[in-house]
CSV table of C-alpha atoms in Angstrom, one decimal:
chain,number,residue,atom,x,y,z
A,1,UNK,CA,-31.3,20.9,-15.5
A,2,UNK,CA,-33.1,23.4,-13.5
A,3,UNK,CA,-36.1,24.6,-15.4
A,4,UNK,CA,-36.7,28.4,-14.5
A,5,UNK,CA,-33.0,29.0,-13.9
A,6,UNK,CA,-32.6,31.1,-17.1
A,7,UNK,CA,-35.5,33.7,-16.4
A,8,UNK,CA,-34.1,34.4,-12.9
A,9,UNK,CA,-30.6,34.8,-14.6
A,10,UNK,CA,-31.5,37.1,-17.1
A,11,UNK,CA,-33.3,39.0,-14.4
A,12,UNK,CA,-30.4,39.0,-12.2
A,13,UNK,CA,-28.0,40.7,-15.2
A,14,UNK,CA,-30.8,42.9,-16.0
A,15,UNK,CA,-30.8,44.5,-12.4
A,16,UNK,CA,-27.3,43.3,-11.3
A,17,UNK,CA,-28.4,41.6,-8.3
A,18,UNK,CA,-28.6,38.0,-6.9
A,19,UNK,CA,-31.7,36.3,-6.1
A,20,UNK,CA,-32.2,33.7,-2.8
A,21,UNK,CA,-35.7,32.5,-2.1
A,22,UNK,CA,-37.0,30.5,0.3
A,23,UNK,CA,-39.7,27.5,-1.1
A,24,UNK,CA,-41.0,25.7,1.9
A,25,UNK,CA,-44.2,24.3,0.2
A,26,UNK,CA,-41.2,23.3,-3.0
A,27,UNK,CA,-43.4,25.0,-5.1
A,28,UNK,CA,-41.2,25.4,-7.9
A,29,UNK,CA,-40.8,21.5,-8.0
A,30,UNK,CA,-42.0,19.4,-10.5
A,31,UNK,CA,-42.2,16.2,-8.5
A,32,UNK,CA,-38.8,15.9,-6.9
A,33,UNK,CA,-36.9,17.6,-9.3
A,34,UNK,CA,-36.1,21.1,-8.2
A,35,UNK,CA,-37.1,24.2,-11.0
A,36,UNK,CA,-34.6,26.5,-9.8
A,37,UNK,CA,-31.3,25.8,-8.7
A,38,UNK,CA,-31.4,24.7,-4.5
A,39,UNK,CA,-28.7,27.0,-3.5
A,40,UNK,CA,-30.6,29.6,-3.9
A,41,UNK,CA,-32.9,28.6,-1.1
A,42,UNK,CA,-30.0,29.2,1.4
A,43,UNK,CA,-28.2,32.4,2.2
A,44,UNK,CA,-25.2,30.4,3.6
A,45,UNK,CA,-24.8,29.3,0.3
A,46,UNK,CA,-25.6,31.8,-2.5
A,47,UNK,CA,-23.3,34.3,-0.3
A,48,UNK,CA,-21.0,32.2,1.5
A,49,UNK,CA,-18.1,35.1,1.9
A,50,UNK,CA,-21.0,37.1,3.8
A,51,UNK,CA,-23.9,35.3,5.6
A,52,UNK,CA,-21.1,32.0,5.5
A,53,UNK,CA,-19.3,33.7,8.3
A,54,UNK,CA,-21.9,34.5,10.3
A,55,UNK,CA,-23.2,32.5,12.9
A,56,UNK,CA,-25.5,29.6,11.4
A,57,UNK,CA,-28.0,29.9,14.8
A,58,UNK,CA,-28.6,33.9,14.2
A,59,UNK,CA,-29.2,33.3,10.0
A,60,UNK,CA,-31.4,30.5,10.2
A,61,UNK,CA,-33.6,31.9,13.1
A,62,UNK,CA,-33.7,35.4,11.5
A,63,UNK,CA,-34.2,34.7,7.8
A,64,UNK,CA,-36.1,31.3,8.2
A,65,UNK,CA,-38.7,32.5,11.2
A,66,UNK,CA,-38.2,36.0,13.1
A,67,UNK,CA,-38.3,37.8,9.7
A,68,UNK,CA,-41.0,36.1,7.3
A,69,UNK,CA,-43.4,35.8,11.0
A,70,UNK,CA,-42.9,39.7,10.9
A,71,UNK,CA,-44.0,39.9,7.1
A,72,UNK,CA,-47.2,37.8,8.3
A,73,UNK,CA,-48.4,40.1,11.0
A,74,UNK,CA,-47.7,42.7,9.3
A,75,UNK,CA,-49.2,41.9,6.1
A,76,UNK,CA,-46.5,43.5,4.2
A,77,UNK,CA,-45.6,41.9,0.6
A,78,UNK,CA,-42.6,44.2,-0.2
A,79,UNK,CA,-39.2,45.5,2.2
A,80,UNK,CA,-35.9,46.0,2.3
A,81,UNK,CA,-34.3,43.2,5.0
A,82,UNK,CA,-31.6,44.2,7.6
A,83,UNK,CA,-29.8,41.9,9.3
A,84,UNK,CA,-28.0,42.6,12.6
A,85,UNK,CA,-24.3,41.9,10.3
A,86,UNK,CA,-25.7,45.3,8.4
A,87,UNK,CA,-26.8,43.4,5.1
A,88,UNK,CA,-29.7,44.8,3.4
A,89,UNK,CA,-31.6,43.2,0.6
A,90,UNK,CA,-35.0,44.1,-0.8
A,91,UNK,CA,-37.7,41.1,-0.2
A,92,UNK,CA,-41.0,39.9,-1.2
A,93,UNK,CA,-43.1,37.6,0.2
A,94,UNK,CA,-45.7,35.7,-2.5
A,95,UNK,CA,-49.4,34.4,-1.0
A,96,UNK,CA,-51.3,32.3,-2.7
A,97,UNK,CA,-55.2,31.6,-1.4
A,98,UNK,CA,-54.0,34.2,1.7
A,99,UNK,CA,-50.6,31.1,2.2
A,100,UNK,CA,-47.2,32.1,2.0
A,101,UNK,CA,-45.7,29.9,-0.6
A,102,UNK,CA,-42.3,31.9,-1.6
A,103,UNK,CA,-40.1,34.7,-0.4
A,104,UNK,CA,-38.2,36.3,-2.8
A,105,UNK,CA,-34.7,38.1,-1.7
A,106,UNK,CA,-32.6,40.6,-4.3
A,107,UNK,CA,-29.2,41.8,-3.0
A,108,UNK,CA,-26.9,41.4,-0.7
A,109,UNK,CA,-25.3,44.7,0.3
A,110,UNK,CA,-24.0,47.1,2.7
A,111,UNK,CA,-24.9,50.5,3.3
A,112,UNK,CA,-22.4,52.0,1.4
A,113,UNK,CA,-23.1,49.3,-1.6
A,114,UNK,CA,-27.1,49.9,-1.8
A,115,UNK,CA,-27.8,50.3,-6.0
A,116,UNK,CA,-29.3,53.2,-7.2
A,117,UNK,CA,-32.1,50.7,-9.1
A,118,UNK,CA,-33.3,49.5,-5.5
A,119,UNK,CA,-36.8,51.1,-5.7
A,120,UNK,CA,-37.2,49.1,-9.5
A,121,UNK,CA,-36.0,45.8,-7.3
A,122,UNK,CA,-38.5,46.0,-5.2
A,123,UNK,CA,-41.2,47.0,-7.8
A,124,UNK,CA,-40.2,43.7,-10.4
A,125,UNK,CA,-39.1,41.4,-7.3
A,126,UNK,CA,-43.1,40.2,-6.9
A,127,UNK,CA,-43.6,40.0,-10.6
A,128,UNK,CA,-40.9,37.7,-10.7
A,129,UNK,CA,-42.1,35.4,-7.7
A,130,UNK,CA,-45.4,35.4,-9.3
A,131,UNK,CA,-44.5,34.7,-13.0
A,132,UNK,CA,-42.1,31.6,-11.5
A,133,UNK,CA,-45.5,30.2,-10.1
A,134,UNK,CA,-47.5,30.7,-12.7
A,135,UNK,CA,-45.0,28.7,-14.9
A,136,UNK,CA,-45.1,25.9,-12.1
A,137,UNK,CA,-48.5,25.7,-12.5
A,138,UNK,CA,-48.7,25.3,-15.8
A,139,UNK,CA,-46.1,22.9,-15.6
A,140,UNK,CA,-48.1,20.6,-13.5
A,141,UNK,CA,-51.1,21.3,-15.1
A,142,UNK,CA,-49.5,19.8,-18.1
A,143,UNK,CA,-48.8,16.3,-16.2
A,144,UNK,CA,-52.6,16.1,-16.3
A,145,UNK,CA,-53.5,16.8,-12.5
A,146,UNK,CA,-57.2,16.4,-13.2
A,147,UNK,CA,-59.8,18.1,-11.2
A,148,UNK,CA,-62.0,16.6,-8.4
A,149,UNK,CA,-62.0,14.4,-5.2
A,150,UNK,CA,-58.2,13.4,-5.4
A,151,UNK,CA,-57.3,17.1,-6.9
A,152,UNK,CA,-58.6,18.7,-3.8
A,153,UNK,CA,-57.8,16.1,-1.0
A,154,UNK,CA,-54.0,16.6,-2.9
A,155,UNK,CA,-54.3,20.1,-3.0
A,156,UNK,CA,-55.3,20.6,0.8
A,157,UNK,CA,-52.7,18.6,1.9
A,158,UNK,CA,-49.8,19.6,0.3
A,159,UNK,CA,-50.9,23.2,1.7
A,160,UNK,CA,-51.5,22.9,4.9
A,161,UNK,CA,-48.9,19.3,5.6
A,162,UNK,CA,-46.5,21.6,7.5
A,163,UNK,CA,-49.0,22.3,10.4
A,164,UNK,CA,-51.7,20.4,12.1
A,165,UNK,CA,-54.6,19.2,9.7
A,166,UNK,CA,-57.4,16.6,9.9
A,167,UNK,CA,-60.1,15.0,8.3
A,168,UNK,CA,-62.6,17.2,9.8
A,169,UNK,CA,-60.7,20.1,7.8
A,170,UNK,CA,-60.5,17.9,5.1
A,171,UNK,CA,-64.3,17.1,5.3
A,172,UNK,CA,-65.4,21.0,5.9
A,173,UNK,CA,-63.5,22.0,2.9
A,174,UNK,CA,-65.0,19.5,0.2
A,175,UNK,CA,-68.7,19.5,1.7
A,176,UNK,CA,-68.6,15.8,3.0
A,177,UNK,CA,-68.9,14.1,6.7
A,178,UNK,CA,-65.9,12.5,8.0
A,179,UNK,CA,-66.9,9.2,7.4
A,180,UNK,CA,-67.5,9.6,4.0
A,181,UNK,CA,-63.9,11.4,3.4
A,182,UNK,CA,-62.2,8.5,5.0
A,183,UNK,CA,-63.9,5.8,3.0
A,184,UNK,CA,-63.2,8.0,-0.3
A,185,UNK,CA,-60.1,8.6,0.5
A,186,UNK,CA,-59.3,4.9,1.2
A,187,UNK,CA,-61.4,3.8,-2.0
A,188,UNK,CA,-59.2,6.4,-4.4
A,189,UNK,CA,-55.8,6.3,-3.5
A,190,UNK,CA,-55.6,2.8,-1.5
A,191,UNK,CA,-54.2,4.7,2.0
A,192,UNK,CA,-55.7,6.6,5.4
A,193,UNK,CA,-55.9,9.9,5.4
A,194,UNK,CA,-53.0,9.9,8.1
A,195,UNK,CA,-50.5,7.4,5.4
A,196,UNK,CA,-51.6,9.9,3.3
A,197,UNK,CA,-50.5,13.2,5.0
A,198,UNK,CA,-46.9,11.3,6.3
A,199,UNK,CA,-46.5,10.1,2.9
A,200,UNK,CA,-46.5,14.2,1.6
A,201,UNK,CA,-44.2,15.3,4.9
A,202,UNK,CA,-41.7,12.2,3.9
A,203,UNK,CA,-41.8,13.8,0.6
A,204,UNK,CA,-40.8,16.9,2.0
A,205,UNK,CA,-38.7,16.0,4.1
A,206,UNK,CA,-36.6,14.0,1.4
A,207,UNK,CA,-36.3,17.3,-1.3
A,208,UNK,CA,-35.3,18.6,2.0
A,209,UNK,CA,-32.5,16.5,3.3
A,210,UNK,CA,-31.8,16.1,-0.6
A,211,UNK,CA,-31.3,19.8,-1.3
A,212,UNK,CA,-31.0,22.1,1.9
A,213,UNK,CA,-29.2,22.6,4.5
A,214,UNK,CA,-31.4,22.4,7.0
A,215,UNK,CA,-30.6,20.9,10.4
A,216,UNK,CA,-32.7,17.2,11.0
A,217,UNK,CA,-34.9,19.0,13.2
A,218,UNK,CA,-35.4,21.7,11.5
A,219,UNK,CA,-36.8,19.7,8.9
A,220,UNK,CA,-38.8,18.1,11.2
A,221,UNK,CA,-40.4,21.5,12.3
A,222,UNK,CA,-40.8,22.6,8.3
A,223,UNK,CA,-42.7,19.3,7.7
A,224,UNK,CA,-45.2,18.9,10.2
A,225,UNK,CA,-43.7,16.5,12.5
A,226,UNK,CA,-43.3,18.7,15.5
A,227,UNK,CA,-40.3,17.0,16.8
A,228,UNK,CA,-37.0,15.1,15.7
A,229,UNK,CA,-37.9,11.8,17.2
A,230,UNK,CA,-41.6,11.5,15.5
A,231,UNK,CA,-39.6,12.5,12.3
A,232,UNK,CA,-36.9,9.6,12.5
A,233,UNK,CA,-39.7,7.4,13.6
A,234,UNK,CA,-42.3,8.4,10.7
A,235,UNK,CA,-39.1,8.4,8.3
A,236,UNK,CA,-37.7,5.3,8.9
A,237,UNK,CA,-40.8,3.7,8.6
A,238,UNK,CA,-41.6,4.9,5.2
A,239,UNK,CA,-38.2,4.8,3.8
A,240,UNK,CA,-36.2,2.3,5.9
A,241,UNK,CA,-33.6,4.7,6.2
A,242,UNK,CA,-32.8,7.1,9.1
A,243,UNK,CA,-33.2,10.7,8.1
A,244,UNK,CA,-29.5,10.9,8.7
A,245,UNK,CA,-28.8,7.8,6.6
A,246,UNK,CA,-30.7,9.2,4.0
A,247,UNK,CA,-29.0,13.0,3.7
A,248,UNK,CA,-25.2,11.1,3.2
A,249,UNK,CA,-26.8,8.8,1.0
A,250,UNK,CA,-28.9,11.2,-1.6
A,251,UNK,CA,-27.7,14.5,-0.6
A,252,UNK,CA,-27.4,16.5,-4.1
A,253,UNK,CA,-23.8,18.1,-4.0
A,254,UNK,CA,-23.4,22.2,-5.0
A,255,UNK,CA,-21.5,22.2,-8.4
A,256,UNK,CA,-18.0,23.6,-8.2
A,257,UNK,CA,-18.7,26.8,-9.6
A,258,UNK,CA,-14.8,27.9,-9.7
């Protein structure tokens, strides 16, 4: 079911550790079916006898902003974590065209638990991230993405969708005036540039309300949207349903994995 689940398994028994990462971008998707199994892109859930008990508020601010904004300024791609509960695990973070796209996390442990193989973690931990996007790539390459015009409008919105992006970015990047953009743009895939970029954040936004547990604003925030009520509003429009409404309804269940 989920494609790339049997190489991070077998590198998992190989080092005797368990692997979380964090996708915002879903760049080990293949449309909206997840590569790698969605637990894995929440603490809470991978470890739920450790980072479970822990206050939801603390994990989610720490792991999900105050500690990937202090890999960005400090330009770090390899650590070992700590987290105020005294859990250490080592981490990577994986850039692609100078964008974070993954973080990678091996472990789970306290002090007195650390493995003796923790330098070697931290050493294969980017290969890892970097062989599971290479594979994605290739995967959608294989779906015959061609290149040009609507490769690179695609392209530079599903990279930059989560923050604030217009057609002058749009036009500076392909070599084009903004008038021409927009009438391209309308010409080849039938849509504004606007319907466009909230069509990719509703995408988004579904795989997340599908497969995380991320709060509804939270979601908002990872997609672009800025705030809850210009999520619900953009949402509902494009899918008739409520974000809410949509979660109960689609919302892919962990497997019982007593």
């Amino acid at each position: 079911m989920y494609e790339f689940e049997p190489v991070i398994c077998a590198f998992e028994a190989a080092l005797n550790c368990r692997v979380t990462l964090h996708d915002p971008g879903h760049s080990l998707y293949l449309g909206e079916e997840p590569l790698v199994d969605p637990i894995r892109e929440s603490h809470r859930r991978s470890f739920p006898n450790r980072c479970g008990r822990s206050p939801r508020s603390y994990c989610v601010r720490h792991c999900m902003d105050e500690f990937e904004a202090w890999m960005e300024r400090s330009g770090r791609s390899v650590t070992v974590k700590r987290c105020r509960y005294g859990y250490l695990e080592a981490s990577a973070v994986i850039r692609h065209q100078e964008r974070r796209v993954l973080t990678l996390f091996a472990g789970l442990w306290r002090r007195d638990e650390i493995p003796a193989n923790l330098r070697l973690l931290q050493r294969l931990l980017p290969v890892l991230g970097h062989g599971l996007l290479g594979e994605a790539e290739e995967l959608h390459r294989r779906r015959g993405m061609s290149p040009g015009f609507k490769a690179v409008v695609t392209s530079c919105i599903d990279a930059n969708y989560a923050r604030r992006i217009t057609t002058a970015d749009l036009a500076a990047r392909l070599g084009l005036s903004v008038p021409r953009v927009c009438h391209r743009i309308k010409s080849e895939f039938g849509c504004t540039f606007f319907e466009l970029l909230t069509a990719t954040r509703c995408f988004h936004a579904r795989l997340f309300l599908i497969n995380s547990d991320y709060r509804i604003g939270e979601i908002a925030e990872l997609c672009g949207f800025g705030t809850a009520e210009h999520f619900s509003r953009s949402f509902k429009s494009a899918t008739r349903m409520t974000p809410g409404a949509f979660r109960r309804k689609f919302r892919r269940r962990p497997p019982d994995r007593g």
